PDB file of C-alpha atoms in Angstrom:
ATOM      1  CA  MET E   1     146.650 164.098 194.346  1.00  0.00           C
ATOM      2  CA  VAL E   2     147.065 167.800 194.787  1.00  0.00           C
ATOM      3  CA  SER E   3     146.436 167.358 198.518  1.00  0.00           C
ATOM      4  CA  LEU E   4     149.630 165.272 198.855  1.00  0.00           C
ATOM      5  CA  PHE E   5     151.701 168.189 197.554  1.00  0.00           C
ATOM      6  CA  SER E   6     149.549 170.995 198.938  1.00  0.00           C
ATOM      7  CA  GLY E   7     151.772 173.763 200.256  1.00  0.00           C
ATOM      8  CA  LYS E   8     154.866 172.072 198.796  1.00  0.00           C
ATOM      9  CA  LEU E   9     157.127 173.233 196.005  1.00  0.00           C
ATOM     10  CA  LEU E  10     157.644 171.083 192.929  1.00  0.00           C
ATOM     11  CA  ILE E  11     160.053 172.027 190.171  1.00  0.00           C
ATOM     12  CA  THR E  12     159.712 171.237 186.479  1.00  0.00           C
ATOM     13  CA  ASN E  13     162.746 169.510 184.997  1.00  0.00           C
ATOM     14  CA  ASN E  14     163.343 172.079 182.268  1.00  0.00           C
ATOM     15  CA  LYS E  15     166.087 174.584 181.482  1.00  0.00           C
ATOM     16  CA  ASP E  16     164.473 177.294 183.626  1.00  0.00           C
ATOM     17  CA  CYS E  17     163.531 174.944 186.504  1.00  0.00           C
ATOM     18  CA  ASP E  18     160.032 176.443 186.637  1.00  0.00           C
ATOM     19  CA  GLU E  19     158.411 176.235 190.055  1.00  0.00           C
ATOM     20  CA  VAL E  20     154.995 174.626 190.417  1.00  0.00           C
ATOM     21  CA  ASP E  21     153.820 175.960 193.737  1.00  0.00           C
ATOM     22  CA  THR E  22     150.277 177.323 193.484  1.00  0.00           C
ATOM     23  CA  GLU E  23     147.222 175.134 193.903  1.00  0.00           C
ATOM     24  CA  CYS E  24     146.119 175.997 190.359  1.00  0.00           C
ATOM     25  CA  GLU E  25     149.452 174.936 188.840  1.00  0.00           C
ATOM     26  CA  LEU E  26     149.542 171.749 190.905  1.00  0.00           C
ATOM     27  CA  SER E  27     145.990 170.968 189.901  1.00  0.00           C
ATOM     28  CA  GLN E  28     146.780 171.477 186.231  1.00  0.00           C
ATOM     29  CA  ARG E  29     149.836 169.199 186.408  1.00  0.00           C
ATOM     30  CA  LEU E  30     148.496 166.429 188.677  1.00  0.00           C
ATOM     31  CA  ASP E  31     144.681 166.243 188.570  1.00  0.00           C
ATOM     32  CA  ASN E  32     143.126 163.241 186.831  1.00  0.00           C
ATOM     33  CA  LYS E  33     146.524 161.621 186.317  1.00  0.00           C
ATOM     34  CA  VAL E  34     148.269 158.508 187.510  1.00  0.00           C
ATOM     35  CA  LEU E  35     151.246 159.732 189.538  1.00  0.00           C
ATOM     36  CA  LEU E  36     154.555 157.897 189.729  1.00  0.00           C
ATOM     37  CA  LEU E  37     156.796 158.799 192.648  1.00  0.00           C
ATOM     38  CA  TYR E  38     160.268 157.729 191.579  1.00  0.00           C
ATOM     39  CA  PHE E  39     162.680 157.236 194.471  1.00  0.00           C
ATOM     40  CA  GLY E  40     166.121 156.880 192.920  1.00  0.00           C
ATOM     41  CA  SER E  41     169.702 158.042 192.768  1.00  0.00           C
ATOM     42  CA  GLY E  42     171.949 158.916 189.864  1.00  0.00           C
ATOM     43  CA  GLU E  43     174.843 156.981 191.399  1.00  0.00           C
ATOM     44  CA  CYS E  44     173.085 153.692 192.141  1.00  0.00           C
ATOM     45  CA  THR E  45     173.798 151.239 189.277  1.00  0.00           C
ATOM     46  CA  GLN E  46     170.360 149.622 189.551  1.00  0.00           C
ATOM     47  CA  CYS E  47     168.790 153.095 189.415  1.00  0.00           C
ATOM     48  CA  GLN E  48     170.856 154.050 186.376  1.00  0.00           C
ATOM     49  CA  GLU E  49     169.670 150.955 184.500  1.00  0.00           C
ATOM     50  CA  PHE E  50     166.054 151.386 185.551  1.00  0.00           C
ATOM     51  CA  SER E  51     166.045 155.132 184.868  1.00  0.00           C
ATOM     52  CA  LEU E  52     166.568 154.434 181.163  1.00  0.00           C
ATOM     53  CA  VAL E  53     163.598 152.045 181.208  1.00  0.00           C
ATOM     54  CA  LEU E  54     161.426 154.555 183.087  1.00  0.00           C
ATOM     55  CA  LYS E  55     162.462 157.366 180.751  1.00  0.00           C
ATOM     56  CA  ASP E  56     161.449 155.291 177.710  1.00  0.00           C
ATOM     57  CA  PHE E  57     158.201 154.272 179.464  1.00  0.00           C
ATOM     58  CA  PHE E  58     157.315 157.916 180.169  1.00  0.00           C
ATOM     59  CA  VAL E  59     158.262 159.182 176.706  1.00  0.00           C
ATOM     60  CA  ARG E  60     156.263 156.454 174.936  1.00  0.00           C
ATOM     61  CA  LEU E  61     153.160 157.422 176.927  1.00  0.00           C
ATOM     62  CA  THR E  62     153.455 161.211 176.745  1.00  0.00           C
ATOM     63  CA  ASP E  63     155.332 162.180 173.575  1.00  0.00           C
ATOM     64  CA  GLU E  64     153.246 163.044 170.491  1.00  0.00           C
ATOM     65  CA  PHE E  65     155.847 161.271 168.338  1.00  0.00           C
ATOM     66  CA  TYR E  66     154.574 157.932 169.675  1.00  0.00           C
ATOM     67  CA  ILE E  67     150.917 158.662 170.404  1.00  0.00           C
ATOM     68  CA  GLU E  68     148.281 161.128 169.280  1.00  0.00           C
ATOM     69  CA  ARG E  69     147.263 162.303 172.746  1.00  0.00           C
ATOM     70  CA  ALA E  70     149.481 162.267 175.829  1.00  0.00           C
ATOM     71  CA  SER E  71     148.531 159.786 178.528  1.00  0.00           C
ATOM     72  CA  GLN E  72     147.354 160.979 181.892  1.00  0.00           C
ATOM     73  CA  LEU E  73     150.650 160.347 183.630  1.00  0.00           C
ATOM     74  CA  ALA E  74     152.963 162.435 185.807  1.00  0.00           C
ATOM     75  CA  VAL E  75     156.331 161.556 187.346  1.00  0.00           C
ATOM     76  CA  VAL E  76     157.782 163.164 190.468  1.00  0.00           C
ATOM     77  CA  TYR E  77     161.437 162.365 191.106  1.00  0.00           C
ATOM     78  CA  VAL E  78     162.211 162.056 194.812  1.00  0.00           C
ATOM     79  CA  SER E  79     165.998 162.267 194.906  1.00  0.00           C
ATOM     80  CA  GLN E  80     168.085 159.956 197.036  1.00  0.00           C
ATOM     81  CA  ASP E  81     171.273 161.599 195.739  1.00  0.00           C
ATOM     82  CA  GLU E  82     174.011 162.663 198.134  1.00  0.00           C
ATOM     83  CA  THR E  83     174.527 166.146 196.687  1.00  0.00           C
ATOM     84  CA  GLU E  84     172.507 168.657 194.718  1.00  0.00           C
ATOM     85  CA  GLU E  85     175.068 168.538 191.899  1.00  0.00           C
ATOM     86  CA  LYS E  86     174.542 164.782 191.493  1.00  0.00           C
ATOM     87  CA  GLN E  87     170.781 165.312 191.410  1.00  0.00           C
ATOM     88  CA  GLU E  88     171.119 168.001 188.721  1.00  0.00           C
ATOM     89  CA  LYS E  89     173.464 165.815 186.667  1.00  0.00           C
ATOM     90  CA  PHE E  90     170.964 162.959 186.780  1.00  0.00           C
ATOM     91  CA  LEU E  91     167.970 165.154 185.917  1.00  0.00           C
ATOM     92  CA  LYS E  92     169.708 166.546 182.819  1.00  0.00           C
ATOM     93  CA  THR E  93     169.314 163.107 181.230  1.00  0.00           C
ATOM     94  CA  MET E  94     165.630 162.732 182.118  1.00  0.00           C
ATOM     95  CA  PRO E  95     162.468 164.048 180.360  1.00  0.00           C
ATOM     96  CA  LYS E  96     161.734 167.752 180.706  1.00  0.00           C
ATOM     97  CA  ARG E  97     158.152 167.142 181.856  1.00  0.00           C
ATOM     98  CA  TRP E  98     159.210 165.348 185.016  1.00  0.00           C
ATOM     99  CA  LEU E  99     158.695 167.157 188.287  1.00  0.00           C
ATOM    100  CA  PHE E 100     161.016 166.964 191.277  1.00  0.00           C
ATOM    101  CA  LEU E 101     161.284 168.180 194.839  1.00  0.00           C
ATOM    102  CA  PRO E 102     164.026 170.663 195.764  1.00  0.00           C
ATOM    103  CA  PHE E 103     167.148 168.884 197.014  1.00  0.00           C
ATOM    104  CA  GLN E 104     167.006 170.282 200.548  1.00  0.00           C
ATOM    105  CA  ASP E 105     163.234 169.713 200.964  1.00  0.00           C
ATOM    106  CA  GLU E 106     162.456 167.672 204.107  1.00  0.00           C
ATOM    107  CA  PHE E 107     159.214 166.469 202.499  1.00  0.00           C
ATOM    108  CA  LYS E 108     161.295 163.828 200.682  1.00  0.00           C
ATOM    109  CA  ARG E 109     161.908 162.107 204.024  1.00  0.00           C
ATOM    110  CA  GLU E 110     158.184 162.235 204.850  1.00  0.00           C
ATOM    111  CA  LEU E 111     157.393 160.554 201.523  1.00  0.00           C
ATOM    112  CA  GLU E 112     160.016 157.861 202.195  1.00  0.00           C
ATOM    113  CA  LEU E 113     158.422 157.073 205.536  1.00  0.00           C
ATOM    114  CA  LYS E 114     154.860 157.244 204.246  1.00  0.00           C
ATOM    115  CA  PHE E 115     155.542 154.776 201.422  1.00  0.00           C
ATOM    116  CA  ALA E 116     158.075 152.645 203.373  1.00  0.00           C
ATOM    117  CA  VAL E 117     160.944 153.195 200.960  1.00  0.00           C
ATOM    118  CA  SER E 118     164.095 151.462 202.164  1.00  0.00           C
ATOM    119  CA  THR E 119     165.964 150.684 198.915  1.00  0.00           C
ATOM    120  CA  THR E 120     166.247 152.194 195.474  1.00  0.00           C
ATOM    121  CA  PRO E 121     164.910 152.216 192.814  1.00  0.00           C
ATOM    122  CA  VAL E 122     161.274 152.356 193.902  1.00  0.00           C
ATOM    123  CA  VAL E 123     158.303 153.593 191.877  1.00  0.00           C
ATOM    124  CA  VAL E 124     155.134 154.183 193.888  1.00  0.00           C
ATOM    125  CA  VAL E 125     152.050 154.400 191.675  1.00  0.00           C
ATOM    126  CA  LEU E 126     149.226 156.578 193.008  1.00  0.00           C
ATOM    127  CA  LYS E 127     145.639 157.237 191.982  1.00  0.00           C
ATOM    128  CA  PRO E 128     144.532 160.868 191.587  1.00  0.00           C
ATOM    129  CA  SER E 129     142.940 160.505 195.035  1.00  0.00           C
ATOM    130  CA  GLY E 130     146.327 159.633 196.558  1.00  0.00           C
ATOM    131  CA  GLU E 131     145.574 155.946 197.136  1.00  0.00           C
ATOM    132  CA  VAL E 132     148.394 153.533 196.351  1.00  0.00           C
ATOM    133  CA  ILE E 133     147.923 151.376 193.253  1.00  0.00           C
ATOM    134  CA  SER E 134     151.356 149.754 193.518  1.00  0.00           C
ATOM    135  CA  GLY E 135     153.902 150.087 196.320  1.00  0.00           C
ATOM    136  CA  ASN E 136     156.799 149.321 193.969  1.00  0.00           C
ATOM    137  CA  ALA E 137     156.161 149.026 190.240  1.00  0.00           C
ATOM    138  CA  VAL E 138     159.786 148.677 189.150  1.00  0.00           C
ATOM    139  CA  GLU E 139     159.470 145.036 188.050  1.00  0.00           C
ATOM    140  CA  GLU E 140     156.039 145.664 186.533  1.00  0.00           C
ATOM    141  CA  ILE E 141     157.440 148.463 184.339  1.00  0.00           C
ATOM    142  CA  ARG E 142     160.473 146.355 183.385  1.00  0.00           C
ATOM    143  CA  CYS E 143     158.393 143.297 182.444  1.00  0.00           C
ATOM    144  CA  PHE E 144     155.264 144.775 180.870  1.00  0.00           C
ATOM    145  CA  GLY E 145     156.388 148.205 179.671  1.00  0.00           C
ATOM    146  CA  THR E 146     153.644 150.630 178.667  1.00  0.00           C
ATOM    147  CA  ALA E 147     150.975 147.912 178.900  1.00  0.00           C
ATOM    148  CA  CYS E 148     150.920 148.215 182.696  1.00  0.00           C
ATOM    149  CA  PHE E 149     149.748 151.833 182.389  1.00  0.00           C
ATOM    150  CA  ARG E 150     146.393 150.651 180.958  1.00  0.00           C
ATOM    151  CA  ASN E 151     145.881 148.546 184.093  1.00  0.00           C
ATOM    152  CA  TRP E 152     146.707 151.496 186.344  1.00  0.00           C
ATOM    153  CA  GLN E 153     144.437 153.764 184.326  1.00  0.00           C
ATOM    154  CA  GLU E 154     141.559 151.334 184.779  1.00  0.00           C
ATOM    155  CA  VAL E 155     142.181 150.936 188.523  1.00  0.00           C
ATOM    156  CA  ALA E 156     142.540 154.712 188.973  1.00  0.00           C
ATOM    157  CA  GLU E 157     139.185 155.282 187.210  1.00  0.00           C
ATOM    158  CA  LEU E 158     140.559 158.241 185.286  1.00  0.00           C
ATOM    159  CA  VAL E 159     138.179 160.366 183.266  1.00  0.00           C
ATOM    160  CA  ASP E 160     139.355 159.593 179.745  1.00  0.00           C
ATOM    161  CA  ARG E 161     138.967 162.747 177.747  1.00  0.00           C
ATOM    162  CA  SER E 162     138.720 162.149 174.029  1.00  0.00           C
ATOM    163  CA  PHE E 163     139.037 165.833 173.238  1.00  0.00           C
ATOM    164  CA  LEU E 164     141.731 168.455 173.642  1.00  0.00           C
ATOM    165  CA  LEU E 165     141.431 171.145 176.283  1.00  0.00           C
ATOM    166  CA  ALA E 166     142.228 174.765 175.440  1.00  0.00           C
ATOM    167  CA  GLU E 167     145.709 174.538 177.018  1.00  0.00           C
ATOM    168  CA  ASP E 168     146.494 171.488 174.856  1.00  0.00           C
ATOM    169  CA  PHE E 169     146.444 173.689 171.767  1.00  0.00           C
ATOM    170  CA  ASP E 170     149.231 175.945 173.074  1.00  0.00           C
ATOM    171  CA  ASP E 171     152.026 173.472 172.329  1.00  0.00           C
ATOM    172  CA  LEU E 172     150.287 171.452 169.626  1.00  0.00           C
ATOM    173  CA  ALA E 173     152.922 169.955 167.357  1.00  0.00           C
ATOM    174  CA  LYS E 174     152.471 170.180 163.619  1.00  0.00           C
ATOM    175  CA  ARG E 175     151.960 166.824 161.948  1.00  0.00           C
ATOM    176  CA  SER E 176     154.270 167.606 159.022  1.00  0.00           C
ATOM    177  CA  ILE E 177     156.427 170.354 157.574  1.00  0.00           C
ATOM    178  CA  THR E 178     153.906 170.971 154.803  1.00  0.00           C
ATOM    179  CA  ASP E 179     150.924 171.221 157.156  1.00  0.00           C
ATOM    180  CA  PRO E 180     150.726 175.069 157.070  1.00  0.00           C
ATOM    181  CA  ILE E 181     150.969 175.068 153.263  1.00  0.00           C
ATOM    182  CA  ARG E 182     148.263 172.439 152.992  1.00  0.00           C
ATOM    183  CA  ARG E 183     145.996 174.500 155.238  1.00  0.00           C
ATOM    184  CA  LEU E 184     146.439 177.571 153.036  1.00  0.00           C
ATOM    185  CA  MET E 185     146.024 175.622 149.814  1.00  0.00           C
ATOM    186  CA  TYR E 186     142.712 174.026 150.796  1.00  0.00           C
ATOM    187  CA  LYS E 187     141.323 177.042 152.597  1.00  0.00           C
ATOM    188  CA  LEU E 188     138.028 178.186 151.110  1.00  0.00           C
ATOM    189  CA  ASP E 189     137.713 181.796 150.147  1.00  0.00           C
ATOM    190  CA  LYS E 190     134.601 183.240 151.847  1.00  0.00           C
ATOM    191  CA  LYS E 191     133.830 185.497 148.874  1.00  0.00           C
ATOM    192  CA  LYS E 192     133.744 182.564 146.432  1.00  0.00           C
ATOM    193  CA  LYS E 193     131.537 180.610 148.791  1.00  0.00           C
ATOM    194  CA  LYS E 194     128.862 183.353 148.841  1.00  0.00           C
ATOM    195  CA  LYS E 195     128.571 183.445 145.034  1.00  0.00           C
TER     196      LYS E 195
END
């Protein structure tokens, strides 16, 4: 998947608009993940309706509130908006983990041609290798919700890791407010253990 965006700039949809431009960063964000390329526009009424569905789909698969371990899923928004301001306005309502291409990037047009995008909304589902799983998964996501991700995961032959990597511990959410207190309360004193 990294090869598709090799040498290209992706931006994280967060407050700082962090750039993901090195091979290492791209690899960390896209390797061993099902990639959704979302071709949409903030002004299109069909896109506005579907964007809410896609946002819920993404959040339910990646947010620790809903699941214990985030699914191997990444979304890249390929804007069809008329102006950069409209793109920014739309992205403010979308999840912060989404990636997007800069507004003026000509690579968006290359992606449109490569995946034969003529209308919006379109969601192209790709394997980590870059092969197309679904040319337009909009109806699939609407009808089946998060269940369709399991099918994609199976087709993509993702390596399912049942353990957390070192970087997963950086932003590990606490399970409850009392978790730190509980840890201290049940912590064994090493001196008592030796006696």
